[in-house]
mmCIF file of C-alpha atoms in Angstrom:
data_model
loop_
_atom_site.group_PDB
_atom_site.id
_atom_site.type_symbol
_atom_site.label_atom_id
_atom_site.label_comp_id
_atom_site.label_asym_id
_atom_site.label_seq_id
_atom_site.Cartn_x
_atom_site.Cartn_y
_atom_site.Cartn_z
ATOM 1 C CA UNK A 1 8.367 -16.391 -56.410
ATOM 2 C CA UNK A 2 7.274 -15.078 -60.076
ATOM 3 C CA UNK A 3 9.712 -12.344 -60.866
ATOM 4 C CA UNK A 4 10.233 -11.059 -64.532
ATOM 5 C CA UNK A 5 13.322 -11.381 -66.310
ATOM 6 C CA UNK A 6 14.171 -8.101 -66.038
ATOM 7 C CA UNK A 7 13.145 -7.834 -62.084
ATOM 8 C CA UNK A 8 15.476 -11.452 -61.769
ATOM 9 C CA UNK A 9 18.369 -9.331 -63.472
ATOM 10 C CA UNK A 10 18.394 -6.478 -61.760
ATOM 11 C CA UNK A 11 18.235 -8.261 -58.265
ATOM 12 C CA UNK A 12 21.102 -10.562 -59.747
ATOM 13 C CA UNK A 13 22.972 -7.276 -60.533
ATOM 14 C CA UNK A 14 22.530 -6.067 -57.127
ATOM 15 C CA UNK A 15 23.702 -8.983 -55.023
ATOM 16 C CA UNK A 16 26.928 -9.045 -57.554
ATOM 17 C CA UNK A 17 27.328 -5.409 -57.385
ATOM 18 C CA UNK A 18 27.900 -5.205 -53.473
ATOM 19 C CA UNK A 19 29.928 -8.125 -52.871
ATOM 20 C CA UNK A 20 31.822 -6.983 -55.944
ATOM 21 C CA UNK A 21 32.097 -3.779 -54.216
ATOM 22 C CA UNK A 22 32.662 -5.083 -50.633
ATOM 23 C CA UNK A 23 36.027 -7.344 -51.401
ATOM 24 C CA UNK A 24 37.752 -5.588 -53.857
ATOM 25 C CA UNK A 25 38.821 -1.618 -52.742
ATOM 26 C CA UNK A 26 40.575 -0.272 -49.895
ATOM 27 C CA UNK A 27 37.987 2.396 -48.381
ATOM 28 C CA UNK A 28 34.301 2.787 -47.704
ATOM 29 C CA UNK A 29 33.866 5.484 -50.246
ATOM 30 C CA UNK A 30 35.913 3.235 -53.026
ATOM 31 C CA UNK A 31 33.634 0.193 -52.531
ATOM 32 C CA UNK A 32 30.958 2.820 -52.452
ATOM 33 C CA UNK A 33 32.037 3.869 -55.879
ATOM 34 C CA UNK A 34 33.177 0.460 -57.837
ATOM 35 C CA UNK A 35 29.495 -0.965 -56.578
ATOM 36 C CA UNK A 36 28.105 1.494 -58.291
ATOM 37 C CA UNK A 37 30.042 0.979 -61.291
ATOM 38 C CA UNK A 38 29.930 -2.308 -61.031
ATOM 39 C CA UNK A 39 26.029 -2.035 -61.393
ATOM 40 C CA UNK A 40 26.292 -0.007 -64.022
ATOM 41 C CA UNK A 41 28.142 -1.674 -65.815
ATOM 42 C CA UNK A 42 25.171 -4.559 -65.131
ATOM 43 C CA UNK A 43 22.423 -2.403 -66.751
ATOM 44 C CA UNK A 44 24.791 -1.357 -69.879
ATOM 45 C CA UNK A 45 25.065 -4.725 -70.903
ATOM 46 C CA UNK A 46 21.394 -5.263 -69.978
ATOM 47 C CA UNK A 47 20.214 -2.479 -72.166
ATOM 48 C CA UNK A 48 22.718 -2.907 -75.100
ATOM 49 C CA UNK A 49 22.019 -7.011 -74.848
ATOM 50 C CA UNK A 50 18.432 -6.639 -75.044
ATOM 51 C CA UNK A 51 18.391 -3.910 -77.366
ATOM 52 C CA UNK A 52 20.904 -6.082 -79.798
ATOM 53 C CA UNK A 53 19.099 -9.288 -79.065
ATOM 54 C CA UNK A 54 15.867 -7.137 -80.474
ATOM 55 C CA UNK A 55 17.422 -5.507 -83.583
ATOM 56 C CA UNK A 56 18.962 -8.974 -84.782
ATOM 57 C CA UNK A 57 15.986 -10.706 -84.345
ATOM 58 C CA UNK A 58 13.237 -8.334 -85.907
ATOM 59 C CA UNK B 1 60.198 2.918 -23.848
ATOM 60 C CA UNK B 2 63.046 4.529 -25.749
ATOM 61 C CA UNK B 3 62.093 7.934 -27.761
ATOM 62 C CA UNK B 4 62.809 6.512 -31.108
ATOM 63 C CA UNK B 5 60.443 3.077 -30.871
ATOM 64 C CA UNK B 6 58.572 2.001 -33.587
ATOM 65 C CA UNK B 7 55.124 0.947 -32.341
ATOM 66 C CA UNK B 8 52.795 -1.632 -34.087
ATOM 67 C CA UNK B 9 49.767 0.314 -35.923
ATOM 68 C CA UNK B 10 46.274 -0.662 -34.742
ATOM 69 C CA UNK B 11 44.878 -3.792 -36.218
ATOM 70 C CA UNK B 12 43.050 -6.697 -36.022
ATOM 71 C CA UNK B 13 45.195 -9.727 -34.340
ATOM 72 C CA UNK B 14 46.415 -11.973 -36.874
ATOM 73 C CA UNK B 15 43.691 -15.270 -36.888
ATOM 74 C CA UNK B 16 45.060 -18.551 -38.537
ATOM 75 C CA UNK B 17 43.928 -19.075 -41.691
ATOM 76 C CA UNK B 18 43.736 -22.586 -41.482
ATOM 77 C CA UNK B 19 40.787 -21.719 -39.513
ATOM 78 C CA UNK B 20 39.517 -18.850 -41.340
ATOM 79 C CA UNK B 21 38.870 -20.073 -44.556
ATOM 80 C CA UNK B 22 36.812 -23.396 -43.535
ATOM 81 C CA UNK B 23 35.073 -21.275 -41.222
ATOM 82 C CA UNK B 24 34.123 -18.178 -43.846
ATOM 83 C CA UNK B 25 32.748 -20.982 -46.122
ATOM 84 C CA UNK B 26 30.190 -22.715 -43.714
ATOM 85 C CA UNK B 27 29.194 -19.376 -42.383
ATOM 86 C CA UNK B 28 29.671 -16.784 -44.874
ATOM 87 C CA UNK B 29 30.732 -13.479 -43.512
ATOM 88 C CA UNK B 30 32.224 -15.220 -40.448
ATOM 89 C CA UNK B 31 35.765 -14.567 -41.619
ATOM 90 C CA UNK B 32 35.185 -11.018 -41.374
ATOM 91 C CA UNK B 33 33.617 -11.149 -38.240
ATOM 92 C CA UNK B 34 36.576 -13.192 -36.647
ATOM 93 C CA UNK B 35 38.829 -10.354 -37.903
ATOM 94 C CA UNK B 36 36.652 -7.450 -36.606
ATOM 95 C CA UNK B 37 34.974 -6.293 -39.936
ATOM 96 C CA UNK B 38 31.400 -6.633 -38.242
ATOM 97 C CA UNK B 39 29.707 -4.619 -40.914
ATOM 98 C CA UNK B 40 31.666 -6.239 -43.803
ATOM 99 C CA UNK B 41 30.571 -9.896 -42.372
ATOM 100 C CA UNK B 42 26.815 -8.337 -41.982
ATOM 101 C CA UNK B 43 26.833 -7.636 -45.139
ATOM 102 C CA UNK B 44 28.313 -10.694 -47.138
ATOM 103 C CA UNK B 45 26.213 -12.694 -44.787
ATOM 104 C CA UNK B 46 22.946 -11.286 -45.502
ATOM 105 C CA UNK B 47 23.855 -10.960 -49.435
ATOM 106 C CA UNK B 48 24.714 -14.502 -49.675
ATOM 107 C CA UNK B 49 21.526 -15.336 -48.131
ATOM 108 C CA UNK B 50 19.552 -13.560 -50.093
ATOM 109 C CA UNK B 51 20.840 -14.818 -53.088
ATOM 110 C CA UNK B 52 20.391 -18.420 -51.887
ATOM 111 C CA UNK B 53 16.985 -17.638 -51.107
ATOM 112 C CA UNK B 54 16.050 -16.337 -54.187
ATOM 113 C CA UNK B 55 17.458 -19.533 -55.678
ATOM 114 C CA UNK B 56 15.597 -21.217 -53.707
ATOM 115 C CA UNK B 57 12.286 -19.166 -53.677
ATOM 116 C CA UNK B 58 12.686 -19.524 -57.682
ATOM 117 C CA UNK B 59 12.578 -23.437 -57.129
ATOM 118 C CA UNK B 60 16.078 -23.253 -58.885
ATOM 119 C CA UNK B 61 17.663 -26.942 -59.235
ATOM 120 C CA UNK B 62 20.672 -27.683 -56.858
ATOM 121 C CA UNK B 63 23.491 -29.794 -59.360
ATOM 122 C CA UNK B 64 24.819 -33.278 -58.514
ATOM 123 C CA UNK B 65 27.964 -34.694 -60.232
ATOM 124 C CA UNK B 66 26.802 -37.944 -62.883
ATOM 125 C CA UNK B 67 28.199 -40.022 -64.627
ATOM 126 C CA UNK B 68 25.949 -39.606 -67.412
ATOM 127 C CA UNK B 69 26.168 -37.556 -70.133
ATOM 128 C CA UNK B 70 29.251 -36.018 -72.335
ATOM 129 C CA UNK B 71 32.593 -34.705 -70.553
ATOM 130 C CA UNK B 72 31.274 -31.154 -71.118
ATOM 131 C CA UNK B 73 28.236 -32.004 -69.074
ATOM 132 C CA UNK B 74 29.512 -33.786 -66.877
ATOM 133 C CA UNK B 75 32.197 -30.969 -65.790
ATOM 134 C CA UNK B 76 29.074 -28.247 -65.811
ATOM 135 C CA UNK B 77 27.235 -30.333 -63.034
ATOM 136 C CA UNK B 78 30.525 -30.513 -61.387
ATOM 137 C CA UNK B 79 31.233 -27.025 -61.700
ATOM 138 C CA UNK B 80 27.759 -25.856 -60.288
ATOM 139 C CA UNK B 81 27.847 -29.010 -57.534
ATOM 140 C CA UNK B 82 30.944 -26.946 -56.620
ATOM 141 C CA UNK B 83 29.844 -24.076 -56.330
ATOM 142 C CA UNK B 84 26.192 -24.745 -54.724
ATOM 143 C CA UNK B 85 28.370 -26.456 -51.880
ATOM 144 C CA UNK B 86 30.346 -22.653 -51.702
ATOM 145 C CA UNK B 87 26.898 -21.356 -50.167
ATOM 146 C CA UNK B 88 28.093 -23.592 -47.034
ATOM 147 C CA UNK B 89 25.528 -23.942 -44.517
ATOM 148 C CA UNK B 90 22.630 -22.709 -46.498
ATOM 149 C CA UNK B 91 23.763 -25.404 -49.119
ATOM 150 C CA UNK B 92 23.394 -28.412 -46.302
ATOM 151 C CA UNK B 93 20.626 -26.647 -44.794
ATOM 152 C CA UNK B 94 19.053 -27.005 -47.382
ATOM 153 C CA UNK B 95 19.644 -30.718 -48.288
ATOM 154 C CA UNK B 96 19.068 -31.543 -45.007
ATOM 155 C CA UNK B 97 15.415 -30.507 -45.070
ATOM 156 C CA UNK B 98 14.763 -32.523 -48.554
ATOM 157 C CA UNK B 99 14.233 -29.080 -51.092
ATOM 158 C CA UNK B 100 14.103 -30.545 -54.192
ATOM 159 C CA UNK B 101 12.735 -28.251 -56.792
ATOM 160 C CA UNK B 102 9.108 -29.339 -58.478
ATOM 161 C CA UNK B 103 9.370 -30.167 -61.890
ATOM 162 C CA UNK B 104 7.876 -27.238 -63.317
ATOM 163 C CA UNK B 105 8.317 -25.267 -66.750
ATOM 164 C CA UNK B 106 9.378 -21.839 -67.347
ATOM 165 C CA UNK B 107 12.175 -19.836 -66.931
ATOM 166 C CA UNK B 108 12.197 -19.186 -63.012
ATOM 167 C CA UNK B 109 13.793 -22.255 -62.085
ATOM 168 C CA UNK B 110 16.629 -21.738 -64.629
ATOM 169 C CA UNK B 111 16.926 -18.145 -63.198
ATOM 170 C CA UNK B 112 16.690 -20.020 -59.765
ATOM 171 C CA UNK B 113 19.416 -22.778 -60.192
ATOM 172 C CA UNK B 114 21.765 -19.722 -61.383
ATOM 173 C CA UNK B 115 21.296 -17.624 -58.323
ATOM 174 C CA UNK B 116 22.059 -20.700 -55.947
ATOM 175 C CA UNK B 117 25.547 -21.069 -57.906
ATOM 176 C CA UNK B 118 25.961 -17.384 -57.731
ATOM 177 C CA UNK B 119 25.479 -17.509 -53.807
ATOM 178 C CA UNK B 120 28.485 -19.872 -53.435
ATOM 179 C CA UNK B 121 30.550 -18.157 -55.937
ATOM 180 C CA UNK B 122 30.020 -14.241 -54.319
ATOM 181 C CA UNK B 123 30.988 -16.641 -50.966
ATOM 182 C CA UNK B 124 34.058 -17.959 -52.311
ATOM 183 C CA UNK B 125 34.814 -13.864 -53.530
ATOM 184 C CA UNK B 126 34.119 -13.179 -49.819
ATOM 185 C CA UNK B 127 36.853 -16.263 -48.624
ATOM 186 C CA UNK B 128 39.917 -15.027 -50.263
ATOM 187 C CA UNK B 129 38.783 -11.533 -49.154
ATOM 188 C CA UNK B 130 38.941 -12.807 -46.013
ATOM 189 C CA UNK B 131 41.995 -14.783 -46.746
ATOM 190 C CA UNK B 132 43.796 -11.436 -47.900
ATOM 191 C CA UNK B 133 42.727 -9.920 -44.514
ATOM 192 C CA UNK B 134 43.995 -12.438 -42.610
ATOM 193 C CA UNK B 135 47.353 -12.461 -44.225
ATOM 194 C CA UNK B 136 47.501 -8.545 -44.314
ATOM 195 C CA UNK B 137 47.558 -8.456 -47.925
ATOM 196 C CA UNK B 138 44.645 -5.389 -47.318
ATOM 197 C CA UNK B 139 43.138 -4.071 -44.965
#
């Protein structure tokens, strides 16, 4: 399997988004919500990573 | 029954978590299952599989404890031995039919080796879900 790094981290932000999601709320719409945010929260640091990683290193 | 009885709400029955938590690590999502959260177990189960399987598909590198090395690697292949065995029976599945991951450059099988740790460590998430469950910490 030849996946790019960003295809590998956004599967890897998927799979940790919905367990994330499943085990820690209450209700279906709460693990609906905290996934979500979860994954987010996934491509935030993504972005701002990458984009830092590129402005310190020119 | 007398007007003012309290009755018991609805739930699952109370399962032993003795049994439980072995049981949710081989076979993750089975915890659930056992306590009648059928689309909860689906889930984990077919999360944690996919994970391994990307791992796995990535030709990822499965950790063994040695004696070699410094203390800080030898706790890091402990840690990740650890937590590849979380994956339960995908982990001795996979043993068990010889994978051993070709010795081949590039970043995939880095990738791969951290998505088989993450598959026992979203498991283990999943056990003292189940665990909380069980003991009616949640619902």
């Amino acid at each position: 399997m030849k996946l790019d790094h960003f295809e590998t981290t956004i599967l890897f932000a998927l799979v940790c988004s919905v367990i994330l999601g499943l085990v820690t709320k209450k209700t279906d719409e709460e693990r609906l919500r905290y996934g979500l945010y979860c994954f987010g929260c996934f491509m935030a640091a993504l972005f701002g990573i990458g984009w830092a990683m590129r402005l310190l290193h020119g | 029954m007398p007007a003012n009885a309290v009755t018991a709400p609805e739930s699952a029955p109370l399962k032993s978590p003795i049994l439980l938590i072995p049981l949710s690590w081989f076979v993750p999502g089975a915890g659930h299952f056992l306590l009648g959260r059928k689309g909860r177990a689906a889930i984990i189960f077919g999360t944690v599989l996919l994970t391994f399987l990307v791992g796995i598909a990535m030709r990822g590198t499965l950790f063994h404890p040695t004696d070699n090395g410094d203390v800080l690697s030898r706790l890091i292949q402990f840690g990740g031995y650890i937590a590849d065995m979380a994956s339960g029976v995908f982990y001795f599945a996979a043993v068990f039919m010889g994978y051993g991951p070709l010795d081949v450059a590039g970043y995939a099988p880095d990738y791969g080796a951290k998505f088989l740790v993450a598959a026992g460590l979203l498991n283990i998430l999943a056990i003292v879900d189940a665990y909380e469950i069980c003991t009616r910490q949640k619902d």
